[in-house]
Amino acid sequence: MADRLAPGDTAPDFTLQDDTGDEVTLSDLRGRKVIVYVYPAALTPGCTTQACDFTDNLDDLAGHGYEVLGISPDAPAKLARFREKESLTVRLLSDPDKAVLRRWGAFGEKKLYGKTVEGVIRSTFVIDEEGTVTHAWYNVRASGHVAKLRRDLGLD
C-alpha cells in the first residue's frame, strides 16, 4: 500500500472518468479548493448515506469555494445508476484499477467485521488552491462525516 497522505503533501494528480464518461483531472481544478472523498461501492447503504450527505451539503460547500469529488472503483455506468437512483448532484469518479486509490493510500489492508481484508479505505481529503493536502482522514464513518468535515473546516 502507498504511504498515506498527510497535510502539507502535494495531492497526487489524476485523470478519471465521471459517471457521464467525461474526464476529470485534479490539476485542472487548481485555484479552487477540492474535497475528494473515497468510498468502497456505489449503491450500498453506507456509501449511499455518505453520497446523499455530500449532495445535501453541496451548495453550501460550493458557496465556501469547495468542489467535491467522490471516487470509487465502480464503473461509470454503475455510478450513473447510483446518481439517478439517489438523485445525487456530487460528481462521482471511476477508478476501476484502483491506481489512484492506491497512490492516495486509500486502498489496502483494513479491518472488516474483525477480519483483516484488502479493500477500499473510506477516506476524505481536502486540497487547497495550490494542490496541497490540508486535511487527510482515513477510516472515516459514512454517517455524520460531512458534519464533522464542516466543523473541522470551520464552516459551521
JSON list of C-alpha atoms in Angstrom, two decimals:
[
{"chain": "A", "resi": 1, "resn": "MET", "atom": "CA", "xyz": [0.00, 0.00, 0.00]},
{"chain": "A", "resi": 2, "resn": "ALA", "atom": "CA", "xyz": [1.16, 3.51, -0.72]},
{"chain": "A", "resi": 3, "resn": "ASP", "atom": "CA", "xyz": [2.03, 5.77, 2.15]},
{"chain": "A", "resi": 4, "resn": "ARG", "atom": "CA", "xyz": [-0.89, 7.72, 3.47]},
{"chain": "A", "resi": 5, "resn": "LEU", "atom": "CA", "xyz": [-1.20, 11.36, 2.54]},
{"chain": "A", "resi": 6, "resn": "ALA", "atom": "CA", "xyz": [-0.73, 13.97, 5.25]},
{"chain": "A", "resi": 7, "resn": "PRO", "atom": "CA", "xyz": [-1.28, 17.73, 5.48]},
{"chain": "A", "resi": 8, "resn": "GLY", "atom": "CA", "xyz": [1.46, 19.50, 3.54]},
{"chain": "A", "resi": 9, "resn": "ASP", "atom": "CA", "xyz": [1.78, 16.77, 0.89]},
{"chain": "A", "resi": 10, "resn": "THR", "atom": "CA", "xyz": [1.12, 17.61, -2.74]},
{"chain": "A", "resi": 11, "resn": "ALA", "atom": "CA", "xyz": [-2.05, 15.80, -3.81]},
{"chain": "A", "resi": 12, "resn": "PRO", "atom": "CA", "xyz": [-1.13, 13.20, -6.46]},
{"chain": "A", "resi": 13, "resn": "ASP", "atom": "CA", "xyz": [-2.66, 14.26, -9.77]},
{"chain": "A", "resi": 14, "resn": "PHE", "atom": "CA", "xyz": [-5.15, 12.05, -11.55]},
{"chain": "A", "resi": 15, "resn": "THR", "atom": "CA", "xyz": [-7.44, 11.93, -14.56]},
{"chain": "A", "resi": 16, "resn": "LEU", "atom": "CA", "xyz": [-10.54, 9.78, -14.08]},
{"chain": "A", "resi": 17, "resn": "GLN", "atom": "CA", "xyz": [-13.85, 9.36, -15.90]},
{"chain": "A", "resi": 18, "resn": "ASP", "atom": "CA", "xyz": [-17.01, 10.57, -14.21]},
{"chain": "A", "resi": 19, "resn": "ASP", "atom": "CA", "xyz": [-20.41, 8.88, -14.44]},
{"chain": "A", "resi": 20, "resn": "THR", "atom": "CA", "xyz": [-21.13, 10.61, -17.77]},
{"chain": "A", "resi": 21, "resn": "GLY", "atom": "CA", "xyz": [-17.84, 9.48, -19.35]},
{"chain": "A", "resi": 22, "resn": "ASP", "atom": "CA", "xyz": [-16.23, 12.93, -19.10]},
{"chain": "A", "resi": 23, "resn": "GLU", "atom": "CA", "xyz": [-12.64, 13.08, -17.84]},
{"chain": "A", "resi": 24, "resn": "VAL", "atom": "CA", "xyz": [-11.80, 14.99, -14.68]},
{"chain": "A", "resi": 25, "resn": "THR", "atom": "CA", "xyz": [-8.19, 15.97, -13.99]},
{"chain": "A", "resi": 26, "resn": "LEU", "atom": "CA", "xyz": [-7.37, 17.15, -10.48]},
{"chain": "A", "resi": 27, "resn": "SER", "atom": "CA", "xyz": [-4.71, 19.65, -11.61]},
{"chain": "A", "resi": 28, "resn": "ASP", "atom": "CA", "xyz": [-7.33, 21.33, -13.83]},
{"chain": "A", "resi": 29, "resn": "LEU", "atom": "CA", "xyz": [-9.05, 22.39, -10.59]},
{"chain": "A", "resi": 30, "resn": "ARG", "atom": "CA", "xyz": [-6.05, 24.39, -9.31]},
{"chain": "A", "resi": 31, "resn": "GLY", "atom": "CA", "xyz": [-7.22, 27.72, -7.98]},
{"chain": "A", "resi": 32, "resn": "ARG", "atom": "CA", "xyz": [-10.19, 26.02, -6.29]},
{"chain": "A", "resi": 33, "resn": "LYS", "atom": "CA", "xyz": [-10.42, 24.13, -3.04]},
{"chain": "A", "resi": 34, "resn": "VAL", "atom": "CA", "xyz": [-11.30, 20.47, -3.57]},
{"chain": "A", "resi": 35, "resn": "ILE", "atom": "CA", "xyz": [-12.76, 17.83, -1.26]},
{"chain": "A", "resi": 36, "resn": "VAL", "atom": "CA", "xyz": [-12.03, 14.31, -2.52]},
{"chain": "A", "resi": 37, "resn": "TYR", "atom": "CA", "xyz": [-13.85, 11.53, -0.75]},
{"chain": "A", "resi": 38, "resn": "VAL", "atom": "CA", "xyz": [-13.20, 7.85, -1.37]},
{"chain": "A", "resi": 39, "resn": "TYR", "atom": "CA", "xyz": [-15.90, 5.25, -0.81]},
{"chain": "A", "resi": 40, "resn": "PRO", "atom": "CA", "xyz": [-15.98, 1.48, -1.36]},
{"chain": "A", "resi": 41, "resn": "ALA", "atom": "CA", "xyz": [-19.04, 0.85, -3.54]},
{"chain": "A", "resi": 42, "resn": "ALA", "atom": "CA", "xyz": [-21.98, 2.69, -5.09]},
{"chain": "A", "resi": 43, "resn": "LEU", "atom": "CA", "xyz": [-25.50, 1.54, -4.26]},
{"chain": "A", "resi": 44, "resn": "THR", "atom": "CA", "xyz": [-24.58, 0.22, -0.79]},
{"chain": "A", "resi": 45, "resn": "PRO", "atom": "CA", "xyz": [-26.17, 1.59, 2.40]},
{"chain": "A", "resi": 46, "resn": "GLY", "atom": "CA", "xyz": [-23.15, 3.37, 3.93]},
{"chain": "A", "resi": 47, "resn": "CYS", "atom": "CA", "xyz": [-21.95, 4.82, 0.63]},
{"chain": "A", "resi": 48, "resn": "THR", "atom": "CA", "xyz": [-25.47, 5.98, -0.17]},
{"chain": "A", "resi": 49, "resn": "THR", "atom": "CA", "xyz": [-25.69, 7.73, 3.21]},
{"chain": "A", "resi": 50, "resn": "GLN", "atom": "CA", "xyz": [-22.36, 9.47, 2.61]},
{"chain": "A", "resi": 51, "resn": "ALA", "atom": "CA", "xyz": [-23.13, 10.47, -1.02]},
{"chain": "A", "resi": 52, "resn": "CYS", "atom": "CA", "xyz": [-26.55, 11.84, -0.03]},
{"chain": "A", "resi": 53, "resn": "ASP", "atom": "CA", "xyz": [-24.91, 13.76, 2.84]},
{"chain": "A", "resi": 54, "resn": "PHE", "atom": "CA", "xyz": [-22.42, 15.38, 0.44]},
{"chain": "A", "resi": 55, "resn": "THR", "atom": "CA", "xyz": [-25.24, 16.11, -2.04]},
{"chain": "A", "resi": 56, "resn": "ASP", "atom": "CA", "xyz": [-27.30, 17.76, 0.73]},
{"chain": "A", "resi": 57, "resn": "ASN", "atom": "CA", "xyz": [-24.32, 19.99, 1.63]},
{"chain": "A", "resi": 58, "resn": "LEU", "atom": "CA", "xyz": [-23.00, 20.56, -1.89]},
{"chain": "A", "resi": 59, "resn": "ASP", "atom": "CA", "xyz": [-24.45, 24.05, -2.46]},
{"chain": "A", "resi": 60, "resn": "ASP", "atom": "CA", "xyz": [-23.13, 25.30, 0.86]},
{"chain": "A", "resi": 61, "resn": "LEU", "atom": "CA", "xyz": [-19.69, 23.74, 0.31]},
{"chain": "A", "resi": 62, "resn": "ALA", "atom": "CA", "xyz": [-19.59, 25.29, -3.18]},
{"chain": "A", "resi": 63, "resn": "GLY", "atom": "CA", "xyz": [-20.54, 28.62, -1.60]},
{"chain": "A", "resi": 64, "resn": "HIS", "atom": "CA", "xyz": [-17.38, 28.30, 0.52]},
{"chain": "A", "resi": 65, "resn": "GLY", "atom": "CA", "xyz": [-15.35, 27.62, -2.64]},
{"chain": "A", "resi": 66, "resn": "TYR", "atom": "CA", "xyz": [-15.16, 23.81, -2.46]},
{"chain": "A", "resi": 67, "resn": "GLU", "atom": "CA", "xyz": [-15.51, 21.42, -5.38]},
{"chain": "A", "resi": 68, "resn": "VAL", "atom": "CA", "xyz": [-16.49, 17.90, -4.20]},
{"chain": "A", "resi": 69, "resn": "LEU", "atom": "CA", "xyz": [-15.40, 14.70, -5.97]},
{"chain": "A", "resi": 70, "resn": "GLY", "atom": "CA", "xyz": [-16.29, 11.17, -4.91]},
{"chain": "A", "resi": 71, "resn": "ILE", "atom": "CA", "xyz": [-14.06, 8.30, -6.08]},
{"chain": "A", "resi": 72, "resn": "SER", "atom": "CA", "xyz": [-14.81, 4.56, -6.06]},
{"chain": "A", "resi": 73, "resn": "PRO", "atom": "CA", "xyz": [-13.70, 1.55, -8.12]},
{"chain": "A", "resi": 74, "resn": "ASP", "atom": "CA", "xyz": [-17.19, 1.36, -9.70]},
{"chain": "A", "resi": 75, "resn": "ALA", "atom": "CA", "xyz": [-17.58, 1.62, -13.48]},
{"chain": "A", "resi": 76, "resn": "PRO", "atom": "CA", "xyz": [-19.08, 4.87, -14.85]},
{"chain": "A", "resi": 77, "resn": "ALA", "atom": "CA", "xyz": [-22.33, 3.07, -15.77]},
{"chain": "A", "resi": 78, "resn": "LYS", "atom": "CA", "xyz": [-22.82, 1.93, -12.16]},
{"chain": "A", "resi": 79, "resn": "LEU", "atom": "CA", "xyz": [-22.04, 5.44, -10.93]},
{"chain": "A", "resi": 80, "resn": "ALA", "atom": "CA", "xyz": [-24.68, 6.81, -13.32]},
{"chain": "A", "resi": 81, "resn": "ARG", "atom": "CA", "xyz": [-27.26, 4.37, -11.88]},
{"chain": "A", "resi": 82, "resn": "PHE", "atom": "CA", "xyz": [-26.21, 5.46, -8.36]},
{"chain": "A", "resi": 83, "resn": "ARG", "atom": "CA", "xyz": [-26.64, 9.14, -9.25]},
{"chain": "A", "resi": 84, "resn": "GLU", "atom": "CA", "xyz": [-30.02, 8.51, -10.87]},
{"chain": "A", "resi": 85, "resn": "LYS", "atom": "CA", "xyz": [-31.41, 6.27, -8.11]},
{"chain": "A", "resi": 86, "resn": "GLU", "atom": "CA", "xyz": [-30.36, 8.57, -5.25]},
{"chain": "A", "resi": 87, "resn": "SER", "atom": "CA", "xyz": [-30.73, 11.95, -7.05]},
{"chain": "A", "resi": 88, "resn": "LEU", "atom": "CA", "xyz": [-27.07, 12.75, -6.37]},
{"chain": "A", "resi": 89, "resn": "THR", "atom": "CA", "xyz": [-25.51, 16.02, -7.51]},
{"chain": "A", "resi": 90, "resn": "VAL", "atom": "CA", "xyz": [-21.98, 15.33, -6.24]},
{"chain": "A", "resi": 91, "resn": "ARG", "atom": "CA", "xyz": [-19.53, 14.43, -9.04]},
{"chain": "A", "resi": 92, "resn": "LEU", "atom": "CA", "xyz": [-18.66, 10.72, -8.99]},
{"chain": "A", "resi": 93, "resn": "LEU", "atom": "CA", "xyz": [-15.41, 9.41, -10.50]},
{"chain": "A", "resi": 94, "resn": "SER", "atom": "CA", "xyz": [-14.44, 5.87, -11.52]},
{"chain": "A", "resi": 95, "resn": "ASP", "atom": "CA", "xyz": [-11.07, 4.31, -10.57]},
{"chain": "A", "resi": 96, "resn": "PRO", "atom": "CA", "xyz": [-11.62, 0.71, -11.73]},
{"chain": "A", "resi": 97, "resn": "ASP", "atom": "CA", "xyz": [-7.97, -0.38, -11.46]},
{"chain": "A", "resi": 98, "resn": "LYS", "atom": "CA", "xyz": [-7.66, 1.37, -8.08]},
{"chain": "A", "resi": 99, "resn": "ALA", "atom": "CA", "xyz": [-4.42, 3.09, -9.17]},
{"chain": "A", "resi": 100, "resn": "VAL", "atom": "CA", "xyz": [-5.49, 6.47, -7.75]},
{"chain": "A", "resi": 101, "resn": "LEU", "atom": "CA", "xyz": [-6.85, 4.90, -4.58]},
{"chain": "A", "resi": 102, "resn": "ARG", "atom": "CA", "xyz": [-3.52, 3.13, -4.02]},
{"chain": "A", "resi": 103, "resn": "ARG", "atom": "CA", "xyz": [-1.50, 6.31, -4.71]},
{"chain": "A", "resi": 104, "resn": "TRP", "atom": "CA", "xyz": [-3.64, 8.19, -2.20]},
{"chain": "A", "resi": 105, "resn": "GLY", "atom": "CA", "xyz": [-3.24, 5.45, 0.45]},
{"chain": "A", "resi": 106, "resn": "ALA", "atom": "CA", "xyz": [-6.98, 4.68, 0.26]},
{"chain": "A", "resi": 107, "resn": "PHE", "atom": "CA", "xyz": [-6.71, 1.05, -0.80]},
{"chain": "A", "resi": 108, "resn": "GLY", "atom": "CA", "xyz": [-5.05, -1.66, 1.24]},
{"chain": "A", "resi": 109, "resn": "GLU", "atom": "CA", "xyz": [-5.41, -3.65, 4.42]},
{"chain": "A", "resi": 110, "resn": "LYS", "atom": "CA", "xyz": [-8.32, -2.76, 6.66]},
{"chain": "A", "resi": 111, "resn": "LYS", "atom": "CA", "xyz": [-10.43, -4.36, 9.33]},
{"chain": "A", "resi": 112, "resn": "LEU", "atom": "CA", "xyz": [-13.88, -5.56, 8.27]},
{"chain": "A", "resi": 113, "resn": "TYR", "atom": "CA", "xyz": [-16.04, -7.29, 10.86]},
{"chain": "A", "resi": 114, "resn": "GLY", "atom": "CA", "xyz": [-12.92, -8.17, 12.86]},
{"chain": "A", "resi": 115, "resn": "LYS", "atom": "CA", "xyz": [-11.02, -9.66, 9.92]},
{"chain": "A", "resi": 116, "resn": "THR", "atom": "CA", "xyz": [-8.12, -8.12, 8.03]},
{"chain": "A", "resi": 117, "resn": "VAL", "atom": "CA", "xyz": [-9.03, -7.76, 4.36]},
{"chain": "A", "resi": 118, "resn": "GLU", "atom": "CA", "xyz": [-7.74, -5.77, 1.39]},
{"chain": "A", "resi": 119, "resn": "GLY", "atom": "CA", "xyz": [-10.12, -3.15, 0.12]},
{"chain": "A", "resi": 120, "resn": "VAL", "atom": "CA", "xyz": [-11.09, 0.48, -0.27]},
{"chain": "A", "resi": 121, "resn": "ILE", "atom": "CA", "xyz": [-10.44, 2.56, 2.85]},
{"chain": "A", "resi": 122, "resn": "ARG", "atom": "CA", "xyz": [-13.19, 5.17, 3.27]},
{"chain": "A", "resi": 123, "resn": "SER", "atom": "CA", "xyz": [-11.19, 8.41, 3.28]},
{"chain": "A", "resi": 124, "resn": "THR", "atom": "CA", "xyz": [-11.59, 12.15, 2.77]},
{"chain": "A", "resi": 125, "resn": "PHE", "atom": "CA", "xyz": [-9.02, 14.71, 1.64]},
{"chain": "A", "resi": 126, "resn": "VAL", "atom": "CA", "xyz": [-9.14, 18.49, 1.42]},
{"chain": "A", "resi": 127, "resn": "ILE", "atom": "CA", "xyz": [-6.85, 20.11, -1.14]},
{"chain": "A", "resi": 128, "resn": "ASP", "atom": "CA", "xyz": [-6.12, 23.83, -1.28]},
{"chain": "A", "resi": 129, "resn": "GLU", "atom": "CA", "xyz": [-5.93, 26.08, -4.32]},
{"chain": "A", "resi": 130, "resn": "GLU", "atom": "CA", "xyz": [-2.25, 25.19, -4.90]},
{"chain": "A", "resi": 131, "resn": "GLY", "atom": "CA", "xyz": [-2.87, 21.42, -4.87]},
{"chain": "A", "resi": 132, "resn": "THR", "atom": "CA", "xyz": [-1.61, 20.84, -1.32]},
{"chain": "A", "resi": 133, "resn": "VAL", "atom": "CA", "xyz": [-3.38, 18.47, 1.06]},
{"chain": "A", "resi": 134, "resn": "THR", "atom": "CA", "xyz": [-4.67, 20.43, 4.06]},
{"chain": "A", "resi": 135, "resn": "HIS", "atom": "CA", "xyz": [-6.63, 17.58, 5.69]},
{"chain": "A", "resi": 136, "resn": "ALA", "atom": "CA", "xyz": [-6.47, 13.79, 5.27]},
{"chain": "A", "resi": 137, "resn": "TRP", "atom": "CA", "xyz": [-8.78, 11.45, 7.15]},
{"chain": "A", "resi": 138, "resn": "TYR", "atom": "CA", "xyz": [-8.71, 7.66, 6.80]},
{"chain": "A", "resi": 139, "resn": "ASN", "atom": "CA", "xyz": [-11.23, 5.09, 8.05]},
{"chain": "A", "resi": 140, "resn": "VAL", "atom": "CA", "xyz": [-13.96, 7.71, 8.31]},
{"chain": "A", "resi": 141, "resn": "ARG", "atom": "CA", "xyz": [-17.53, 6.81, 9.18]},
{"chain": "A", "resi": 142, "resn": "ALA", "atom": "CA", "xyz": [-20.10, 7.14, 6.43]},
{"chain": "A", "resi": 143, "resn": "SER", "atom": "CA", "xyz": [-22.69, 8.62, 8.76]},
{"chain": "A", "resi": 144, "resn": "GLY", "atom": "CA", "xyz": [-22.03, 12.07, 10.26]},
{"chain": "A", "resi": 145, "resn": "HIS", "atom": "CA", "xyz": [-18.75, 12.57, 8.43]},
{"chain": "A", "resi": 146, "resn": "VAL", "atom": "CA", "xyz": [-19.84, 15.61, 6.42]},
{"chain": "A", "resi": 147, "resn": "ALA", "atom": "CA", "xyz": [-20.94, 17.38, 9.63]},
{"chain": "A", "resi": 148, "resn": "LYS", "atom": "CA", "xyz": [-17.51, 16.64, 11.19]},
{"chain": "A", "resi": 149, "resn": "LEU", "atom": "CA", "xyz": [-15.80, 17.82, 7.98]},
{"chain": "A", "resi": 150, "resn": "ARG", "atom": "CA", "xyz": [-17.76, 21.09, 8.09]},
{"chain": "A", "resi": 151, "resn": "ARG", "atom": "CA", "xyz": [-16.77, 21.62, 11.76]},
{"chain": "A", "resi": 152, "resn": "ASP", "atom": "CA", "xyz": [-13.11, 20.85, 11.06]},
{"chain": "A", "resi": 153, "resn": "LEU", "atom": "CA", "xyz": [-13.11, 23.31, 8.14]},
{"chain": "A", "resi": 154, "resn": "GLY", "atom": "CA", "xyz": [-14.74, 26.00, 10.30]},
{"chain": "A", "resi": 155, "resn": "LEU", "atom": "CA", "xyz": [-17.85, 26.21, 8.11]},
{"chain": "A", "resi": 156, "resn": "ASP", "atom": "CA", "xyz": [-20.43, 25.83, 10.93]}
]
